[in-house]
PDB file of C-alpha atoms in Angstrom:
ATOM      1  CA  MET A 218       0.031   0.089  -0.108  1.00 46.00           C
ATOM      2  CA  SER A 219       1.015   3.246  -0.974  1.00 57.00           C
ATOM      3  CA  ASP A 220       1.857   6.439   1.579  1.00 91.00           C
ATOM      4  CA  ILE A 221      -1.146   8.773   2.023  1.00 95.00           C
ATOM      5  CA  LYS A 222      -0.731  11.851  -0.035  1.00 96.00           C
ATOM      6  CA  TYR A 223      -2.448  14.834   1.825  1.00 96.00           C
ATOM      7  CA  ILE A 224      -3.726  17.663  -1.097  1.00 96.00           C
ATOM      8  CA  LYS A 225      -4.584  20.778  -0.222  1.00 96.00           C
ATOM      9  CA  LEU A 226      -6.760  22.299  -3.106  1.00 96.00           C
ATOM     10  CA  PRO A 227      -6.390  24.264  -5.490  1.00 93.00           C
ATOM     11  CA  LEU A 228      -4.785  21.430  -7.699  1.00 93.00           C
ATOM     12  CA  ASP A 229      -2.151  22.867 -10.043  1.00 90.00           C
ATOM     13  CA  ASP A 230      -0.257  21.296 -12.746  1.00 91.00           C
ATOM     14  CA  ALA A 231       2.498  19.848 -10.660  1.00 93.00           C
ATOM     15  CA  ALA A 232       0.232  18.497  -7.962  1.00 93.00           C
ATOM     16  CA  ALA A 233      -1.655  16.629 -10.952  1.00 95.00           C
ATOM     17  CA  ARG A 234       1.213  15.602 -12.443  1.00 96.00           C
ATOM     18  CA  ASP A 235       2.769  13.967  -8.984  1.00 96.00           C
ATOM     19  CA  LEU A 236      -0.625  11.822  -8.732  1.00 97.00           C
ATOM     20  CA  ARG A 237      -0.548   8.355 -10.281  1.00 96.00           C
ATOM     21  CA  ALA A 238      -3.444   5.469 -10.247  1.00 95.00           C
ATOM     22  CA  GLY A 239      -3.380   3.934  -6.966  1.00 93.00           C
ATOM     23  CA  ASP A 240      -2.384   6.705  -4.866  1.00 95.00           C
ATOM     24  CA  VAL A 241      -4.587   7.103  -1.529  1.00 95.00           C
ATOM     25  CA  VAL A 242      -4.950  10.780  -0.955  1.00 96.00           C
ATOM     26  CA  ARG A 243      -7.012  12.943   1.651  1.00 97.00           C
ATOM     27  CA  LEU A 244      -8.144  16.126  -0.023  1.00 97.00           C
ATOM     28  CA  SER A 245      -8.750  19.261   1.451  1.00 98.00           C
ATOM     29  CA  GLY A 246     -10.395  22.315   0.285  1.00 98.00           C
ATOM     30  CA  LYS A 247     -12.836  23.905  -1.875  1.00 97.00           C
ATOM     31  CA  ILE A 248     -14.532  21.330  -4.362  1.00 98.00           C
ATOM     32  CA  LEU A 249     -17.919  21.470  -6.781  1.00 97.00           C
ATOM     33  CA  ILE A 250     -20.699  19.014  -6.157  1.00 96.00           C
ATOM     34  CA  ALA A 251     -22.555  18.418  -9.522  1.00 96.00           C
ATOM     35  CA  ARG A 252     -24.599  15.428 -11.173  1.00 94.00           C
ATOM     36  CA  ASP A 253     -25.935  15.193 -14.712  1.00 93.00           C
ATOM     37  CA  ALA A 254     -28.676  17.778 -15.061  1.00 95.00           C
ATOM     38  CA  ALA A 255     -25.866  20.039 -13.712  1.00 97.00           C
ATOM     39  CA  HIS A 256     -23.461  18.711 -16.379  1.00 97.00           C
ATOM     40  CA  LYS A 257     -25.723  19.018 -18.950  1.00 97.00           C
ATOM     41  CA  ARG A 258     -26.683  22.732 -18.118  1.00 97.00           C
ATOM     42  CA  ILE A 259     -23.234  23.480 -17.699  1.00 97.00           C
ATOM     43  CA  ALA A 260     -22.371  22.347 -21.213  1.00 97.00           C
ATOM     44  CA  GLU A 261     -25.418  23.849 -22.674  1.00 98.00           C
ATOM     45  CA  THR A 262     -24.150  27.191 -21.017  1.00 98.00           C
ATOM     46  CA  ILE A 263     -20.190  26.863 -22.255  1.00 98.00           C
ATOM     47  CA  THR A 264     -21.532  25.353 -25.889  1.00 97.00           C
ATOM     48  CA  ARG A 265     -23.624  28.846 -26.208  1.00 97.00           C
ATOM     49  CA  GLY A 266     -20.497  30.425 -25.237  1.00 97.00           C
ATOM     50  CA  GLU A 267     -21.879  32.284 -22.175  1.00 97.00           C
ATOM     51  CA  LYS A 268     -20.198  32.469 -18.731  1.00 96.00           C
ATOM     52  CA  LEU A 269     -20.865  30.064 -16.062  1.00 97.00           C
ATOM     53  CA  PRO A 270     -22.181  31.417 -12.802  1.00 96.00           C
ATOM     54  CA  PHE A 271     -19.208  29.949 -10.996  1.00 96.00           C
ATOM     55  CA  SER A 272     -15.667  29.015 -11.941  1.00 96.00           C
ATOM     56  CA  ILE A 273     -14.672  25.411 -13.001  1.00 96.00           C
ATOM     57  CA  ASP A 274     -10.815  26.448 -13.678  1.00 95.00           C
ATOM     58  CA  ASN A 275      -8.597  24.138 -11.681  1.00 95.00           C
ATOM     59  CA  GLN A 276     -11.678  22.934 -10.144  1.00 96.00           C
ATOM     60  CA  VAL A 277     -12.713  19.969  -8.690  1.00 98.00           C
ATOM     61  CA  ILE A 278     -16.241  18.779  -9.292  1.00 98.00           C
ATOM     62  CA  TYR A 279     -17.784  15.333  -7.015  1.00 97.00           C
ATOM     63  CA  TYR A 280     -20.402  13.584  -8.941  1.00 97.00           C
ATOM     64  CA  ALA A 281     -22.781  13.673  -5.866  1.00 93.00           C
ATOM     65  CA  GLY A 282     -26.541  14.177  -4.669  1.00 86.00           C
ATOM     66  CA  PRO A 283     -26.454  14.681  -1.018  1.00 88.00           C
ATOM     67  CA  ALA A 284     -29.029  12.951   1.037  1.00 88.00           C
ATOM     68  CA  PRO A 285     -31.154  15.514   2.721  1.00 88.00           C
ATOM     69  CA  THR A 286     -29.302  17.034   5.741  1.00 89.00           C
ATOM     70  CA  PRO A 287     -29.768  15.963   9.349  1.00 90.00           C
ATOM     71  CA  LYS A 288     -30.765  18.911  11.824  1.00 92.00           C
ATOM     72  CA  GLY A 289     -27.317  19.866  13.197  1.00 90.00           C
ATOM     73  CA  ALA A 290     -25.445  18.298  10.285  1.00 90.00           C
ATOM     74  CA  VAL A 291     -23.637  20.340   7.192  1.00 92.00           C
ATOM     75  CA  ILE A 292     -24.689  18.034   4.577  1.00 91.00           C
ATOM     76  CA  GLY A 293     -27.072  14.706   4.385  1.00 89.00           C
ATOM     77  CA  ALA A 294     -25.073  11.559   3.200  1.00 89.00           C
ATOM     78  CA  ILE A 295     -23.156  12.262   0.192  1.00 92.00           C
ATOM     79  CA  GLY A 296     -21.974   8.920  -1.633  1.00 90.00           C
ATOM     80  CA  PRO A 297     -20.447   8.930  -5.442  1.00 93.00           C
ATOM     81  CA  THR A 298     -22.716   8.771  -8.381  1.00 91.00           C
ATOM     82  CA  THR A 299     -21.577   6.637 -11.427  1.00 94.00           C
ATOM     83  CA  SER A 300     -19.194   8.519 -13.450  1.00 96.00           C
ATOM     84  CA  GLY A 301     -19.870   7.372 -16.557  1.00 96.00           C
ATOM     85  CA  ARG A 302     -23.315   9.142 -16.662  1.00 96.00           C
ATOM     86  CA  MET A 303     -20.999  12.302 -16.903  1.00 97.00           C
ATOM     87  CA  ASP A 304     -18.970  11.049 -19.844  1.00 98.00           C
ATOM     88  CA  PRO A 305     -20.505  13.181 -22.528  1.00 98.00           C
ATOM     89  CA  TYR A 306     -19.973  16.440 -20.747  1.00 98.00           C
ATOM     90  CA  THR A 307     -16.616  15.605 -19.215  1.00 98.00           C
ATOM     91  CA  PRO A 308     -14.011  16.281 -22.240  1.00 98.00           C
ATOM     92  CA  LEU A 309     -15.700  19.769 -22.675  1.00 98.00           C
ATOM     93  CA  LEU A 310     -15.258  20.567 -19.216  1.00 98.00           C
ATOM     94  CA  LEU A 311     -11.756  18.986 -18.820  1.00 98.00           C
ATOM     95  CA  GLU A 312     -11.275  21.393 -22.127  1.00 98.00           C
ATOM     96  CA  ASN A 313     -12.333  24.509 -20.347  1.00 97.00           C
ATOM     97  CA  GLY A 314      -9.935  24.183 -16.890  1.00 96.00           C
ATOM     98  CA  LEU A 315     -11.391  21.375 -14.694  1.00 97.00           C
ATOM     99  CA  ARG A 316      -8.950  20.161 -13.153  1.00 97.00           C
ATOM    100  CA  ALA A 317     -10.093  16.785 -11.231  1.00 98.00           C
ATOM    101  CA  MET A 318     -13.237  14.720 -11.028  1.00 98.00           C
ATOM    102  CA  ILE A 319     -14.441  12.471  -7.731  1.00 97.00           C
ATOM    103  CA  GLY A 320     -17.153   9.630  -8.476  1.00 96.00           C
ATOM    104  CA  LYS A 321     -17.469   5.751  -9.109  1.00 95.00           C
ATOM    105  CA  GLY A 322     -17.002   2.983 -11.543  1.00 94.00           C
ATOM    106  CA  LYS A 323     -15.031   3.643 -15.102  1.00 95.00           C
ATOM    107  CA  ARG A 324     -14.443   6.173 -17.608  1.00 97.00           C
ATOM    108  CA  SER A 325     -14.812   6.118 -21.209  1.00 97.00           C
ATOM    109  CA  PRO A 326     -11.743   6.119 -23.785  1.00 97.00           C
ATOM    110  CA  GLU A 327     -12.615   9.562 -24.683  1.00 98.00           C
ATOM    111  CA  VAL A 328     -12.747  10.989 -20.711  1.00 98.00           C
ATOM    112  CA  LEU A 329      -9.193   8.959 -20.246  1.00 98.00           C
ATOM    113  CA  ALA A 330      -7.839  10.452 -23.297  1.00 98.00           C
ATOM    114  CA  ALA A 331      -9.109  14.199 -22.106  1.00 98.00           C
ATOM    115  CA  ILE A 332      -7.497  13.238 -18.662  1.00 98.00           C
ATOM    116  CA  LYS A 333      -4.352  12.863 -20.149  1.00 97.00           C
ATOM    117  CA  GLU A 334      -4.681  15.697 -22.622  1.00 97.00           C
ATOM    118  CA  HIS A 335      -5.493  18.169 -20.133  1.00 97.00           C
ATOM    119  CA  ASN A 336      -3.207  17.197 -17.290  1.00 97.00           C
ATOM    120  CA  ALA A 337      -6.210  16.212 -15.122  1.00 98.00           C
ATOM    121  CA  VAL A 338      -6.949  13.421 -12.426  1.00 98.00           C
ATOM    122  CA  TYR A 339      -9.873  11.379 -11.389  1.00 98.00           C
ATOM    123  CA  PHE A 340     -10.102  10.353  -7.787  1.00 97.00           C
ATOM    124  CA  GLY A 341     -12.522   7.547  -6.601  1.00 95.00           C
ATOM    125  CA  ALA A 342     -14.663   7.497  -3.443  1.00 92.00           C
ATOM    126  CA  THR A 343     -15.896   4.341  -2.419  1.00 85.00           C
ATOM    127  CA  GLY A 344     -19.355   3.611  -3.216  1.00 74.00           C
ATOM    128  CA  GLY A 345     -21.346   2.575   0.316  1.00 76.00           C
ATOM    129  CA  THR A 346     -19.517   5.009   2.545  1.00 81.00           C
ATOM    130  CA  ALA A 347     -21.478   8.113   2.164  1.00 84.00           C
ATOM    131  CA  VAL A 348     -22.162   8.802   5.680  1.00 83.00           C
ATOM    132  CA  LEU A 349     -17.945   8.791   6.080  1.00 82.00           C
ATOM    133  CA  LEU A 350     -17.590  10.817   2.863  1.00 89.00           C
ATOM    134  CA  ALA A 351     -20.235  13.479   4.431  1.00 89.00           C
ATOM    135  CA  ASP A 352     -17.866  13.673   7.790  1.00 90.00           C
ATOM    136  CA  ALA A 353     -15.263  15.003   5.505  1.00 92.00           C
ATOM    137  CA  VAL A 354     -17.649  18.144   4.662  1.00 94.00           C
ATOM    138  CA  LYS A 355     -16.918  20.788   6.963  1.00 95.00           C
ATOM    139  CA  ASN A 356     -19.005  23.544   4.865  1.00 93.00           C
ATOM    140  CA  ALA A 357     -21.667  23.427   2.153  1.00 93.00           C
ATOM    141  CA  GLU A 358     -23.209  26.458   0.218  1.00 94.00           C
ATOM    142  CA  ASP A 359     -25.297  26.524  -2.833  1.00 92.00           C
ATOM    143  CA  VAL A 360     -23.894  27.597  -5.939  1.00 95.00           C
ATOM    144  CA  ALA A 361     -25.912  27.511  -9.053  1.00 96.00           C
ATOM    145  CA  TYR A 362     -29.154  25.696 -10.286  1.00 96.00           C
ATOM    146  CA  ALA A 363     -31.175  25.670  -7.212  1.00 93.00           C
ATOM    147  CA  ASP A 364     -34.006  24.661  -9.085  1.00 95.00           C
ATOM    148  CA  LEU A 365     -32.438  21.161  -9.592  1.00 93.00           C
ATOM    149  CA  GLY A 366     -32.932  20.441  -6.051  1.00 88.00           C
ATOM    150  CA  PRO A 367     -30.332  17.556  -4.986  1.00 85.00           C
ATOM    151  CA  GLU A 368     -28.501  18.067  -8.171  1.00 89.00           C
ATOM    152  CA  ALA A 369     -27.866  21.754  -7.985  1.00 93.00           C
ATOM    153  CA  VAL A 370     -24.498  23.021  -7.754  1.00 96.00           C
ATOM    154  CA  ARG A 371     -22.868  23.233  -4.081  1.00 95.00           C
ATOM    155  CA  LEU A 372     -19.600  24.205  -3.046  1.00 96.00           C
ATOM    156  CA  LEU A 373     -18.303  22.048  -0.304  1.00 96.00           C
ATOM    157  CA  THR A 374     -15.323  22.723   2.133  1.00 97.00           C
ATOM    158  CA  VAL A 375     -13.765  19.195   2.575  1.00 97.00           C
ATOM    159  CA  GLU A 376     -11.314  18.455   5.055  1.00 96.00           C
ATOM    160  CA  GLU A 377      -9.355  15.035   4.600  1.00 96.00           C
ATOM    161  CA  MET A 378     -11.590  13.476   2.030  1.00 95.00           C
ATOM    162  CA  PRO A 379     -10.792   9.866   1.782  1.00 95.00           C
ATOM    163  CA  LEU A 380      -9.884   9.072  -2.041  1.00 95.00           C
ATOM    164  CA  THR A 381      -7.920   6.788  -4.552  1.00 94.00           C
ATOM    165  CA  VAL A 382      -6.607   8.094  -7.639  1.00 96.00           C
ATOM    166  CA  ILE A 383      -8.254   6.159 -10.490  1.00 95.00           C
ATOM    167  CA  ALA A 384      -6.881   7.815 -13.500  1.00 96.00           C
ATOM    168  CA  ASP A 385      -3.981   9.925 -14.266  1.00 97.00           C
ATOM    169  CA  CYS A 386      -2.659  12.385 -16.332  1.00 96.00           C
ATOM    170  CA  HIS A 387       0.121   9.724 -17.426  1.00 96.00           C
ATOM    171  CA  GLY A 388      -2.449   7.228 -18.749  1.00 95.00           C
ATOM    172  CA  GLY A 389      -2.549   5.270 -15.805  1.00 94.00           C
ATOM    173  CA  ASN A 390      -5.874   3.674 -14.784  1.00 94.00           C
ATOM    174  CA  ILE A 391      -6.353   1.308 -12.131  1.00 91.00           C
ATOM    175  CA  TYR A 392      -9.286  -0.256 -13.826  1.00 88.00           C
ATOM    176  CA  GLU A 393      -6.701  -1.499 -16.064  1.00 85.00           C
ATOM    177  CA  SER A 394      -3.321  -2.048 -14.021  1.00 78.00           C
ATOM    178  CA  GLY A 395      -5.330  -3.433 -10.769  1.00 71.00           C
ATOM    179  CA  PRO A 396      -7.068  -6.492 -12.755  1.00 68.00           C
ATOM    180  CA  ALA A 397      -3.938  -7.102 -14.241  1.00 72.00           C
ATOM    181  CA  GLU A 398      -2.128  -7.059 -10.934  1.00 70.00           C
ATOM    182  CA  ALA A 399      -4.568  -9.508  -9.439  1.00 62.00           C
ATOM    183  CA  ARG A 400      -3.911 -11.690 -12.473  1.00 68.00           C
ATOM    184  CA  LYS A 401      -0.239 -11.894 -11.958  1.00 69.00           C
ATOM    185  CA  ILE A 402      -0.776 -12.437  -8.012  1.00 67.00           C
ATOM    186  CA  MET A 403      -3.114 -15.073  -8.618  1.00 67.00           C
ATOM    187  CA  GLY A 404      -0.971 -16.651 -11.148  1.00 71.00           C
ATOM    188  CA  SER A 405       1.714 -16.972  -8.759  1.00 66.00           C
ATOM    189  CA  ILE A 406      -0.087 -19.478  -6.255  1.00 65.00           C
TER     190      ILE A 406
END
């Protein structure tokens, strides 16, 4: 197991280049959350040449829609959404400055190529740990598209959010290297 990398946002070029698929990280700073409907609206806004109501430059977007916030909590349980649902929009967002994404599951070849081309990172959050992930959120504020309800864009302040690098800007992809490593280990038993 690799050492844990503690990352303070924003994530710059050097920090992105330093990350490799399989790295375990603890992310701290401000991140956006947005899901399918918000991504569609973001992409439409960019395509029309209009200014977004928030910046995605060097930003991290967490693919999540929080559960209702319990009394006294900052946010409700906030588990990752399947990332592939954002794949139609991701290359455009990366081209326009997005630095990293957090979600779960495999990405399309087009997204993996765009991650490499734009020196970006895809982090994985473990599904089924929504309550643990919510504990990393220290502040949450509405940013845009409130009419989308739980799919609205929000800005979270996170502290040591537990993540793993799934795909890096060097072409590393744990969905490829992980099974290959397991087959190698199983072959030696």
